């Protein structure tokens, strides 16, 4: 009797599981969109193309879709994730290896739902969880811009992902849990510029892809929007009310920093933030202003900072002090103007921030000018400082310029940065 009842329960459970799996397969399945003849270049007007170019700059498309030394938009750049490496694809309108046969509908489905033309789910290393906010006009302009680029024949290398993450259909489960489809819904309580800024920053600009922390499945934690995240071994500081910046940010400072890549009270954009600001330099100025106004509002009214450890009496650290005096002071005494001179390190969030990651990376690798126009230059010290010296120097900078409680885990951060090497 007992076993009979158990068996009935087991059979029912199997049915439930079976329906669940079948339902998931139906949900996960996406149809292919038939290949289309590419639109002719003169089917797009100049204004649409100009808008498309600005959107591509706001979306950092070229940054991710260009391999080091490769052709623009031809893909093949490794995008590191905690799960493995995913290569960006060729988004030039090449007919065989690019998106030349993608109709506007296919392009829009990729941008808004993360599904490619053939119906395969795309990895969220491609920030479609942000691009989904795009409105119709902007999406059409971006399509026009991409379809009028120079076609390049190129195939990206295979992704390096462990089983089962290399199975694309499981991304349907990820989407079910974490993905919310757009387009952007304006907030009626806010004005037009705020809404424009929110649309751009959270959509095409995907600021949260780096500045919002992620959960163990790689999805941004919505309740911690802009609370600080990771990007390519760098820490992307909090840009909400948790901001650790010594000088409070405001909309003007944000606008200058985003557009020019530096601000005299905040230093310069480096690591993965450097290409973001280089791209924003060619976006529409009113768009960057809207983003700045929105981010300033998310940061809230500046509160006078409590300097918890006000550097009145920093612990003695002769090694650190000596290293600072010989290796850093001449450039960072704040007398040489930015962007080629160094800021006083009190102004750098690298010294006041939550983790020592960026300070260690900047010291080890230095800062190099971007290709093209000259940029800020600082030598790297990876070859001249031992790990012990680097730890003393980092603790010295924190205590004397950060004016915040000492960091824990400096030693392991140094080890991790060393093992990653320069990038
Ligand atoms: C953070 C890096 C990153 C940025 C920024 C980015 N992409 Fe991508 N994109 C990727 C990666 C990685 C893939 C491949 C995803 C995969 O294989 O599942 C991809 C895939 C795509 C695809 C699908 C192509 C195909 O052949 O399957 C399209 C279309 C695309 N991106 C367009 C864009 C556009 C347009 C922009 C700018 C608005 C952009 N991407 C910005 C990383 C990025
Ligand atoms: C040859 C001049 C030079 C030397 C030497 C130098 N720096 Fe720099 N450093 C710069 C320049 C230029 C910048 C970019 C402008 C800026 O952000 O201050 C920079 C940027 C930085 C930043 C990022 C500041 C920000 O914008 O948030 C940190 C942190 C930093 N340096 C620390 C150091 C430390 C520590 C040393 C000593 C080991 C050092 N630097 C030595 C020139 C120098
Ligand atoms: C690819 C990753 C990435 C993206 C996308 C990105 N950031 Fe950043 N951002 C960083 C990193 C890393 C830093 C820390 C290094 C530095 O200060 O430049 C940073 C620094 C900043 C800072 C300086 C904060 C401080 O306290 O010093 C601001 C402001 C900022 N980002 C705003 C933005 C905005 C607004 C966007 C969207 C338009 C954005 N970022 C997009 C990675 C990113």
Coordinates of C-alpha atoms and ligand atoms in Angstrom, one line a residue:
X1 CA 0.0 0.0 0.0
X2 CA 2.7 2.4 1.1
X3 CA 4.9 1.7 -1.9
X4 CA 1.9 2.1 -4.2
X5 CA 1.2 5.6 -2.8
X6 CA 4.9 6.5 -3.1
X7 CA 4.9 5.3 -6.7
X8 CA 1.9 7.4 -7.5
X9 CA 3.6 10.4 -6.1
X10 CA 6.7 9.7 -8.0
X11 CA 4.8 9.4 -11.2
X12 CA 3.0 12.7 -10.6
X13 CA 6.3 14.4 -9.9
X14 CA 7.7 13.0 -13.1
X15 CA 4.8 14.5 -15.0
X16 CA 5.3 17.9 -13.4
X17 CA 9.0 17.8 -14.2
X18 CA 8.3 16.6 -17.7
X19 CA 5.8 19.5 -18.3
X20 CA 8.4 21.9 -16.8
X21 CA 11.1 20.7 -19.2
X22 CA 8.8 20.8 -22.1
X23 CA 7.6 24.3 -21.2
X24 CA 11.2 25.5 -20.8
X25 CA 12.1 24.1 -24.2
X26 CA 9.2 25.9 -25.8
X27 CA 10.1 29.1 -24.0
X28 CA 13.8 28.7 -24.9
X29 CA 13.2 28.1 -28.6
X30 CA 13.5 31.1 -30.9
X31 CA 12.9 30.9 -34.6
X32 CA 15.4 32.0 -37.2
X33 CA 14.8 35.3 -39.0
X34 CA 15.3 34.7 -42.8
X35 CA 18.4 36.3 -44.3
X36 CA 17.6 39.6 -46.0
X37 CA 19.2 41.5 -48.9
X38 CA 21.3 44.3 -47.3
X39 CA 19.6 47.7 -47.4
X40 CA 21.3 50.2 -49.8
X41 CA 23.3 52.9 -48.2
X42 CA 21.1 55.7 -49.8
X43 CA 18.0 54.4 -48.1
X44 CA 19.2 56.1 -44.9
X45 CA 19.3 59.9 -44.5
X46 CA 22.2 61.9 -43.1
X47 CA 20.5 62.8 -39.8
X48 CA 19.7 59.1 -39.1
X49 CA 23.3 58.2 -39.8
X50 CA 24.7 60.9 -37.6
X51 CA 22.4 59.9 -34.7
X52 CA 23.5 56.3 -35.3
X53 CA 27.1 57.2 -35.0
X54 CA 26.4 59.0 -31.7
X55 CA 24.6 56.0 -30.3
X56 CA 27.4 53.7 -31.3
X57 CA 29.8 56.0 -29.4
X58 CA 27.5 56.0 -26.3
X59 CA 27.2 52.2 -26.5
X60 CA 31.0 51.5 -26.8
X61 CA 30.3 49.2 -29.8
X62 CA 33.7 49.7 -31.4
X63 CA 35.5 49.2 -28.1
X64 CA 34.1 45.7 -27.6
X65 CA 33.8 44.7 -31.2
X66 CA 37.3 45.6 -32.3
X67 CA 40.2 43.1 -31.5
X68 CA 43.5 44.6 -30.5
X69 CA 45.1 45.7 -33.8
X70 CA 42.1 44.4 -35.7
X71 CA 39.6 46.2 -38.0
X72 CA 36.9 48.3 -36.4
X73 CA 33.7 46.4 -35.7
X74 CA 35.1 43.2 -37.0
X75 CA 34.9 41.5 -33.6
X76 CA 37.2 38.9 -32.0
X77 CA 38.0 40.9 -28.9
X78 CA 38.1 38.7 -25.8
X79 CA 35.5 39.8 -23.2
X80 CA 36.6 38.3 -19.9
X81 CA 33.9 37.1 -17.5
X82 CA 34.1 35.2 -14.2
X83 CA 32.9 32.2 -16.1
X84 CA 35.2 32.2 -19.1
X85 CA 36.1 34.2 -22.1
X86 CA 33.5 35.2 -24.7
X87 CA 34.6 36.8 -28.0
X88 CA 32.8 39.6 -29.6
X89 CA 31.4 39.0 -33.0
X90 CA 31.8 40.7 -36.4
X91 CA 29.2 43.4 -36.6
X92 CA 30.3 44.8 -39.9
X93 CA 27.8 44.2 -42.8
X94 CA 29.9 41.5 -44.3
X95 CA 27.5 39.0 -46.0
X96 CA 29.0 35.8 -44.7
X97 CA 30.9 36.5 -41.5
X98 CA 29.1 39.7 -40.3
X99 CA 25.6 41.0 -40.0
X100 CA 25.1 41.9 -43.7
X101 CA 22.1 39.6 -44.1
X102 CA 20.4 40.8 -40.9
X103 CA 17.1 42.6 -41.4
X104 CA 16.3 45.4 -39.0
X105 CA 14.0 43.0 -37.2
X106 CA 16.9 40.6 -36.6
X107 CA 19.2 43.4 -35.4
X108 CA 16.5 44.7 -33.1
X109 CA 15.8 41.2 -31.6
X110 CA 19.6 40.9 -30.8
X111 CA 19.7 44.3 -29.2
X112 CA 16.5 44.0 -27.3
X113 CA 16.2 40.3 -26.5
X114 CA 19.7 38.9 -26.9
X115 CA 18.9 36.4 -29.6
X116 CA 20.9 36.2 -32.9
X117 CA 19.5 36.0 -36.4
X118 CA 19.5 32.2 -36.4
X119 CA 17.6 32.1 -33.1
X120 CA 20.5 31.3 -30.7
X121 CA 20.6 33.0 -27.3
X122 CA 23.4 35.5 -26.8
X123 CA 25.6 35.8 -23.7
X124 CA 25.0 38.9 -21.6
X125 CA 28.7 39.8 -21.9
X126 CA 27.0 41.6 -24.8
X127 CA 25.0 44.1 -22.6
X128 CA 21.6 43.6 -24.3
X129 CA 20.1 43.6 -20.8
X130 CA 20.8 47.4 -21.1
X131 CA 20.4 47.9 -24.8
X132 CA 16.8 46.5 -24.5
X133 CA 15.8 50.0 -23.3
X134 CA 16.4 51.5 -26.8
X135 CA 13.4 53.2 -28.4
X136 CA 12.4 52.5 -32.0
X137 CA 14.0 55.6 -33.5
X138 CA 17.3 55.1 -31.9
X139 CA 17.3 51.4 -32.7
X140 CA 16.6 52.2 -36.4
X141 CA 19.4 54.8 -36.4
X142 CA 21.9 52.4 -34.9
X143 CA 21.0 49.8 -37.5
X144 CA 21.4 52.3 -40.3
X145 CA 24.9 53.2 -39.0
X146 CA 26.0 49.6 -38.6
X147 CA 24.8 48.6 -42.1
X148 CA 26.7 51.4 -43.7
X149 CA 30.1 50.5 -42.2
X150 CA 32.9 48.9 -44.3
X151 CA 32.3 45.2 -44.5
X152 CA 35.2 43.1 -43.2
X153 CA 35.5 39.4 -43.5
X154 CA 36.5 38.0 -40.1
X155 CA 35.4 35.2 -37.7
X156 CA 35.9 35.4 -33.9
X157 CA 37.8 32.6 -32.1
X158 CA 35.7 30.0 -30.3
X159 CA 34.6 31.0 -26.8
X160 CA 36.3 29.5 -23.8
X161 CA 33.5 28.4 -21.6
X162 CA 33.1 25.2 -19.5
X163 CA 30.2 22.8 -19.9
X164 CA 27.3 23.4 -19.4
X165 CA 27.8 27.2 -19.9
X166 CA 28.8 26.6 -23.5
X167 CA 25.2 25.4 -24.2
X168 CA 23.4 28.5 -25.4
X169 CA 19.9 27.3 -24.6
X170 CA 20.6 27.5 -20.9
X171 CA 20.7 31.3 -21.3
X172 CA 17.0 31.2 -21.6
X173 CA 16.9 30.2 -17.9
X174 CA 19.2 33.1 -17.1
X175 CA 16.9 35.4 -18.9
X176 CA 13.8 34.0 -17.2
X177 CA 15.4 34.8 -13.8
X178 CA 17.1 38.1 -14.5
X179 CA 16.3 39.7 -17.8
X180 CA 13.6 42.4 -18.1
X181 CA 12.7 43.6 -21.5
X182 CA 12.5 47.3 -22.5
X183 CA 11.8 49.7 -23.9
X184 CA 12.5 52.4 -21.3
X185 CA 9.5 53.5 -19.3
X186 CA 9.7 57.2 -18.3
X187 CA 9.3 58.1 -14.6
X188 CA 6.5 60.7 -14.5
X189 CA 7.8 62.1 -11.3
X190 CA 11.0 63.3 -13.0
X191 CA 11.7 65.9 -15.6
X192 CA 12.6 65.4 -19.3
X193 CA 16.3 65.7 -18.9
X194 CA 16.4 63.2 -16.0
X195 CA 14.4 60.7 -18.0
X196 CA 16.6 61.2 -21.0
X197 CA 19.7 60.7 -18.8
X198 CA 18.2 57.6 -17.2
X199 CA 17.3 56.2 -20.6
X200 CA 20.8 56.7 -21.9
X201 CA 22.8 55.8 -18.8
X202 CA 20.9 52.6 -18.1
X203 CA 20.3 51.8 -21.8
X204 CA 22.8 52.4 -24.5
X205 CA 25.4 53.7 -22.1
X206 CA 25.2 50.6 -19.9
X207 CA 27.1 52.3 -17.0
X208 CA 25.7 49.6 -14.6
X209 CA 27.4 46.8 -16.6
X210 CA 30.6 47.9 -14.8
X211 CA 29.3 50.1 -11.9
X212 CA 26.7 47.7 -10.4
X213 CA 27.8 44.6 -8.5
X214 CA 26.8 41.2 -9.9
X215 CA 25.4 38.1 -8.2
X216 CA 27.0 34.6 -8.5
X217 CA 25.2 34.0 -11.8
X218 CA 26.6 37.2 -13.3
X219 CA 23.4 39.3 -13.2
X220 CA 23.5 42.8 -11.9
X221 CA 21.9 43.2 -8.4
X222 CA 19.1 45.6 -9.0
X223 CA 18.8 46.8 -5.4
X224 CA 22.5 47.8 -5.6
X225 CA 22.3 49.9 -8.7
X226 CA 25.6 51.8 -9.3
X227 CA 26.9 50.6 -5.9
X228 CA 30.3 49.7 -7.4
X229 CA 31.3 46.7 -9.5
X230 CA 34.2 45.1 -11.3
X231 CA 35.5 45.4 -14.8
X232 CA 38.5 43.6 -16.3
X233 CA 40.4 43.4 -13.0
X234 CA 39.6 47.0 -12.1
X235 CA 37.1 48.3 -9.5
X236 CA 34.4 50.5 -11.0
X237 CA 33.7 52.9 -8.1
X238 CA 30.2 53.4 -6.6
X239 CA 28.5 56.2 -8.6
X240 CA 25.4 56.4 -6.3
X241 CA 25.1 57.8 -2.8
X242 CA 27.9 55.4 -1.7
X243 CA 30.4 57.3 -3.8
X244 CA 33.8 57.3 -2.1
X245 CA 35.1 60.3 -3.9
X246 CA 36.8 62.8 -1.6
X247 CA 35.3 65.8 -3.5
X248 CA 31.6 65.3 -4.0
X249 CA 30.6 65.0 -7.7
X250 CA 28.0 67.2 -9.2
X251 CA 26.5 67.4 -12.7
X252 CA 29.1 69.8 -14.1
X253 CA 32.0 67.8 -12.9
X254 CA 30.5 64.6 -14.2
X255 CA 29.9 66.2 -17.6
X256 CA 33.5 67.4 -17.8
X257 CA 34.9 64.1 -16.6
X258 CA 32.7 61.9 -18.9
X259 CA 33.4 64.1 -22.0
X260 CA 37.1 64.9 -21.5
X261 CA 38.3 62.0 -19.4
X262 CA 39.5 64.1 -16.6
X263 CA 38.5 66.7 -14.0
X264 CA 40.9 68.8 -11.9
X265 CA 39.1 67.8 -8.7
X266 CA 38.8 64.1 -9.6
X267 CA 41.8 63.1 -11.7
X268 CA 41.6 61.1 -14.9
X269 CA 39.6 58.2 -16.3
X270 CA 41.7 55.1 -16.5
X271 CA 41.4 51.3 -17.0
X272 CA 38.2 50.3 -18.7
X273 CA 36.8 53.8 -18.0
X274 CA 39.3 55.4 -20.4
X275 CA 37.7 54.1 -23.6
X276 CA 34.2 55.0 -22.2
X277 CA 35.2 58.6 -21.9
X278 CA 37.0 58.6 -25.2
X279 CA 33.8 57.4 -26.8
X280 CA 31.6 60.0 -25.0
X281 CA 33.8 62.7 -26.4
X282 CA 32.1 62.0 -29.8
X283 CA 28.6 61.6 -28.4
X284 CA 26.1 64.4 -28.6
X285 CA 26.9 67.0 -25.9
X286 CA 23.2 67.2 -24.7
X287 CA 23.2 63.5 -24.2
X288 CA 26.3 63.6 -22.0
X289 CA 24.8 66.4 -20.1
X290 CA 21.6 64.4 -19.5
X291 CA 23.6 61.4 -18.3
X292 CA 25.6 63.7 -16.0
X293 CA 22.4 65.2 -14.6
X294 CA 20.9 61.8 -14.0
X295 CA 24.0 60.3 -12.3
X296 CA 24.3 63.4 -10.1
X297 CA 20.7 62.9 -9.0
X298 CA 21.4 59.2 -8.3
X299 CA 24.3 60.3 -6.2
X300 CA 22.0 62.6 -4.3
X301 CA 22.9 65.7 -2.3
X302 CA 26.5 65.7 -1.4
X303 CA 26.9 65.0 2.3
X304 CA 30.0 66.6 4.0
X305 CA 32.3 63.6 4.2
X306 CA 33.2 62.2 7.6
X307 CA 36.9 61.5 7.4
X308 CA 36.7 58.5 9.7
X309 CA 40.4 58.2 10.1
X310 CA 41.2 61.9 9.6
X311 CA 44.9 61.6 8.8
X312 CA 45.8 63.5 12.0
X313 CA 48.0 60.7 13.2
X314 CA 48.7 58.1 10.5
X315 CA 50.8 55.1 11.7
X316 CA 54.5 55.5 11.0
X317 CA 55.5 53.8 7.8
X318 CA 59.1 54.7 6.8
X319 CA 59.3 52.4 3.9
X320 CA 56.1 53.7 2.4
X321 CA 57.0 57.4 3.0
X322 CA 60.4 57.0 1.5
X323 CA 59.0 55.2 -1.6
X324 CA 56.4 57.9 -2.0
X325 CA 58.9 60.7 -1.7
X326 CA 61.3 59.2 -4.3
X327 CA 58.9 57.6 -6.8
X328 CA 55.6 59.6 -6.7
X329 CA 55.8 63.0 -5.0
X330 CA 57.5 64.9 -7.9
X331 CA 54.5 64.3 -10.2
X332 CA 51.7 64.2 -7.6
X333 CA 52.3 67.3 -5.7
X334 CA 49.4 68.8 -7.6
X335 CA 51.4 71.6 -9.3
X336 CA 51.4 70.3 -12.8
X337 CA 48.1 70.8 -14.6
X338 CA 45.9 67.8 -15.7
X339 CA 45.7 65.7 -17.8
X340 CA 49.4 65.3 -18.1
X341 CA 50.3 66.2 -14.5
X342 CA 49.2 64.1 -11.6
X343 CA 46.5 65.1 -9.1
X344 CA 47.2 65.4 -5.4
X345 CA 46.3 61.9 -4.3
X346 CA 43.8 63.1 -1.7
X347 CA 41.6 63.8 -4.8
X348 CA 41.9 60.3 -6.2
X349 CA 39.1 57.8 -5.5
X350 CA 41.9 55.2 -5.9
X351 CA 43.1 56.3 -2.5
X352 CA 39.7 56.9 -0.8
X353 CA 37.8 54.0 -2.5
X354 CA 36.5 50.8 -1.1
X355 CA 39.2 48.5 -2.4
X356 CA 43.0 48.9 -3.1
X357 CA 42.6 47.3 -6.5
X358 CA 42.9 50.4 -8.7
X359 CA 45.7 52.0 -6.7
X360 CA 47.7 48.8 -7.0
X361 CA 47.0 48.4 -10.8
X362 CA 47.9 52.0 -11.5
X363 CA 51.2 51.7 -9.6
X364 CA 52.1 48.4 -11.3
X365 CA 51.1 49.2 -14.8
X366 CA 51.3 53.0 -15.0
X367 CA 49.0 54.9 -17.3
X368 CA 49.6 54.9 -21.0
X369 CA 48.4 57.3 -23.6
X370 CA 45.5 56.0 -25.7
X371 CA 46.3 55.4 -29.4
X372 CA 46.0 58.6 -31.4
X373 CA 46.0 61.8 -29.3
X374 CA 48.5 62.0 -26.5
X375 CA 47.1 61.2 -23.0
X376 CA 48.2 61.2 -19.4
X377 CA 51.4 59.4 -18.8
X378 CA 52.7 57.7 -15.6
X379 CA 55.4 55.1 -15.5
X380 CA 54.6 51.6 -14.2
X381 CA 56.5 50.2 -11.2
X382 CA 56.0 46.5 -11.6
X383 CA 59.6 45.9 -12.4
X384 CA 61.1 48.1 -9.6
X385 CA 58.9 47.5 -6.5
X386 CA 58.8 44.2 -4.6
X387 CA 55.5 43.0 -3.3
X388 CA 56.5 44.1 0.2
X389 CA 57.4 47.6 -0.9
X390 CA 54.2 47.9 -2.9
X391 CA 52.2 46.9 0.2
X392 CA 54.0 49.5 2.3
X393 CA 53.5 52.2 -0.4
X394 CA 49.8 51.4 -0.8
X395 CA 49.2 51.5 3.0
X396 CA 51.1 54.8 3.2
X397 CA 49.0 56.4 0.4
X398 CA 45.8 55.2 2.1
X399 CA 46.7 56.5 5.5
X400 CA 48.1 59.8 4.4
X401 CA 45.9 60.7 1.4
X402 CA 42.8 58.5 1.7
X403 CA 42.1 59.6 5.3
X404 CA 39.9 56.5 5.6
X405 CA 40.3 53.3 7.6
X406 CA 43.1 51.0 6.4
X407 CA 42.2 48.5 3.7
X408 CA 42.2 44.8 4.6
X409 CA 43.6 42.3 2.1
X410 CA 46.2 44.5 0.5
X411 CA 48.5 41.6 0.4
X412 CA 46.1 39.3 -1.5
X413 CA 45.1 42.2 -3.9
X414 CA 48.8 42.7 -4.7
X415 CA 49.2 39.0 -5.4
X416 CA 46.1 39.0 -7.6
X417 CA 47.2 42.0 -9.6
X418 CA 50.6 40.6 -10.1
X419 CA 49.2 37.3 -11.4
X420 CA 46.9 39.0 -13.9
X421 CA 49.8 41.1 -15.2
X422 CA 49.3 44.3 -17.2
X423 CA 46.4 44.6 -19.5
Ligands
LIG1 C1 30.9 44.9 -23.2 C2 31.2 44.5 -24.6 C3 30.2 44.8 -25.7 C4 29.7 46.0 -26.0 C5 29.9 47.3 -25.4 C6 28.9 45.7 -27.2 N1 28.9 44.4 -27.6 FE1 27.9 43.5 -29.1 N2 28.5 41.7 -28.4 C7 29.5 41.5 -27.5 C8 29.8 40.1 -27.4 C9 30.8 39.4 -26.4 C10 28.9 39.5 -28.3 C11 28.8 38.0 -28.6 C12 27.8 37.4 -27.7 C13 27.6 35.9 -27.9 O1 28.4 35.3 -28.6 O2 26.7 35.3 -27.3 C14 28.2 40.5 -29.0 C15 27.2 40.3 -29.9 C16 26.6 41.3 -30.6 C17 25.6 41.1 -31.7 C18 25.1 39.7 -32.2 C19 25.9 39.4 -33.4 C20 26.0 38.0 -33.9 O3 26.6 37.8 -34.9 O4 25.5 37.1 -33.2 C21 25.2 42.3 -32.2 C22 24.2 42.6 -33.3 C23 25.9 43.3 -31.4 N3 26.7 42.7 -30.5 C24 25.8 44.7 -31.6 C25 26.4 45.6 -30.8 C26 26.2 47.0 -30.9 C27 25.4 47.7 -32.0 C28 26.8 47.6 -29.8 C29 26.9 49.1 -29.4 C30 25.6 49.7 -29.2 C31 27.5 46.5 -29.1 N4 27.2 45.4 -29.7 C32 28.2 46.7 -27.9 C33 30.1 42.5 -26.7 C34 29.7 43.8 -26.7
LIG2 C1 56.1 60.9 -14.3 C2 55.0 61.4 -13.4 C3 54.4 60.4 -12.5 C4 54.9 59.6 -11.5 C5 56.4 59.4 -11.2 C6 53.8 59.0 -10.8 N1 52.6 59.4 -11.4 FE1 50.8 58.7 -10.8 N2 50.0 59.8 -12.4 C7 50.7 60.6 -13.2 C8 49.8 61.2 -14.2 C9 50.1 62.2 -15.2 C10 48.5 60.7 -13.9 C11 47.1 61.0 -14.6 C12 46.5 62.2 -14.0 C13 45.9 61.9 -12.7 O1 44.9 61.3 -12.7 O2 46.5 62.3 -11.7 C14 48.7 59.8 -12.7 C15 47.6 59.1 -12.1 C16 47.8 58.4 -10.9 C17 46.7 57.9 -10.1 C18 45.2 58.0 -10.5 C19 44.7 59.3 -10.0 C20 43.2 59.4 -10.4 O3 42.9 60.1 -11.4 O4 42.4 58.9 -9.7 C21 47.2 57.3 -9.0 C22 46.4 56.6 -7.9 C23 48.6 57.5 -9.1 N3 48.9 58.2 -10.2 C24 49.5 57.1 -8.1 C25 50.9 57.2 -8.2 C26 51.8 56.6 -7.2 C27 51.4 56.0 -5.9 C28 53.1 56.9 -7.7 C29 54.4 56.5 -7.1 C30 54.6 55.0 -7.1 C31 52.9 57.6 -9.0 N4 51.6 57.8 -9.2 C32 54.0 58.1 -9.8 C33 52.0 60.9 -13.2 C34 52.9 60.2 -12.4
LIG3 C1 33.6 49.0 -19.1 C2 33.4 49.4 -17.8 C3 32.8 50.7 -17.5 C4 31.7 51.3 -18.0 C5 30.8 50.8 -19.2 C6 31.5 52.6 -17.4 N1 32.5 52.7 -16.4 FE1 32.8 54.4 -15.2 N2 34.4 53.5 -14.4 C7 34.9 52.3 -14.7 C8 36.1 52.0 -13.9 C9 36.9 50.8 -13.9 C10 36.3 53.2 -13.1 C11 37.5 53.4 -12.2 C12 38.7 54.0 -12.9 C13 38.6 55.5 -13.1 O1 38.4 56.2 -12.1 O2 38.6 55.9 -14.2 C14 35.3 54.1 -13.5 C15 35.1 55.4 -12.9 C16 34.0 56.2 -13.1 C17 33.9 57.5 -12.5 C18 34.8 58.1 -11.4 C19 34.2 57.8 -10.0 C20 35.1 58.4 -8.9 O3 34.6 58.5 -7.8 O4 36.3 58.7 -9.1 C21 32.6 58.0 -12.9 C22 32.0 59.3 -12.5 C23 32.1 57.1 -13.9 N3 33.0 56.0 -14.0 C24 30.9 57.2 -14.5 C25 30.4 56.3 -15.5 C26 29.2 56.6 -16.3 C27 28.3 57.7 -16.1 C28 29.1 55.5 -17.2 C29 28.1 55.3 -18.2 C30 28.0 56.4 -19.2 C31 30.3 54.7 -16.9 N4 31.0 55.2 -15.9 C32 30.5 53.5 -17.7 C33 34.4 51.4 -15.6 C34 33.3 51.6 -16.4

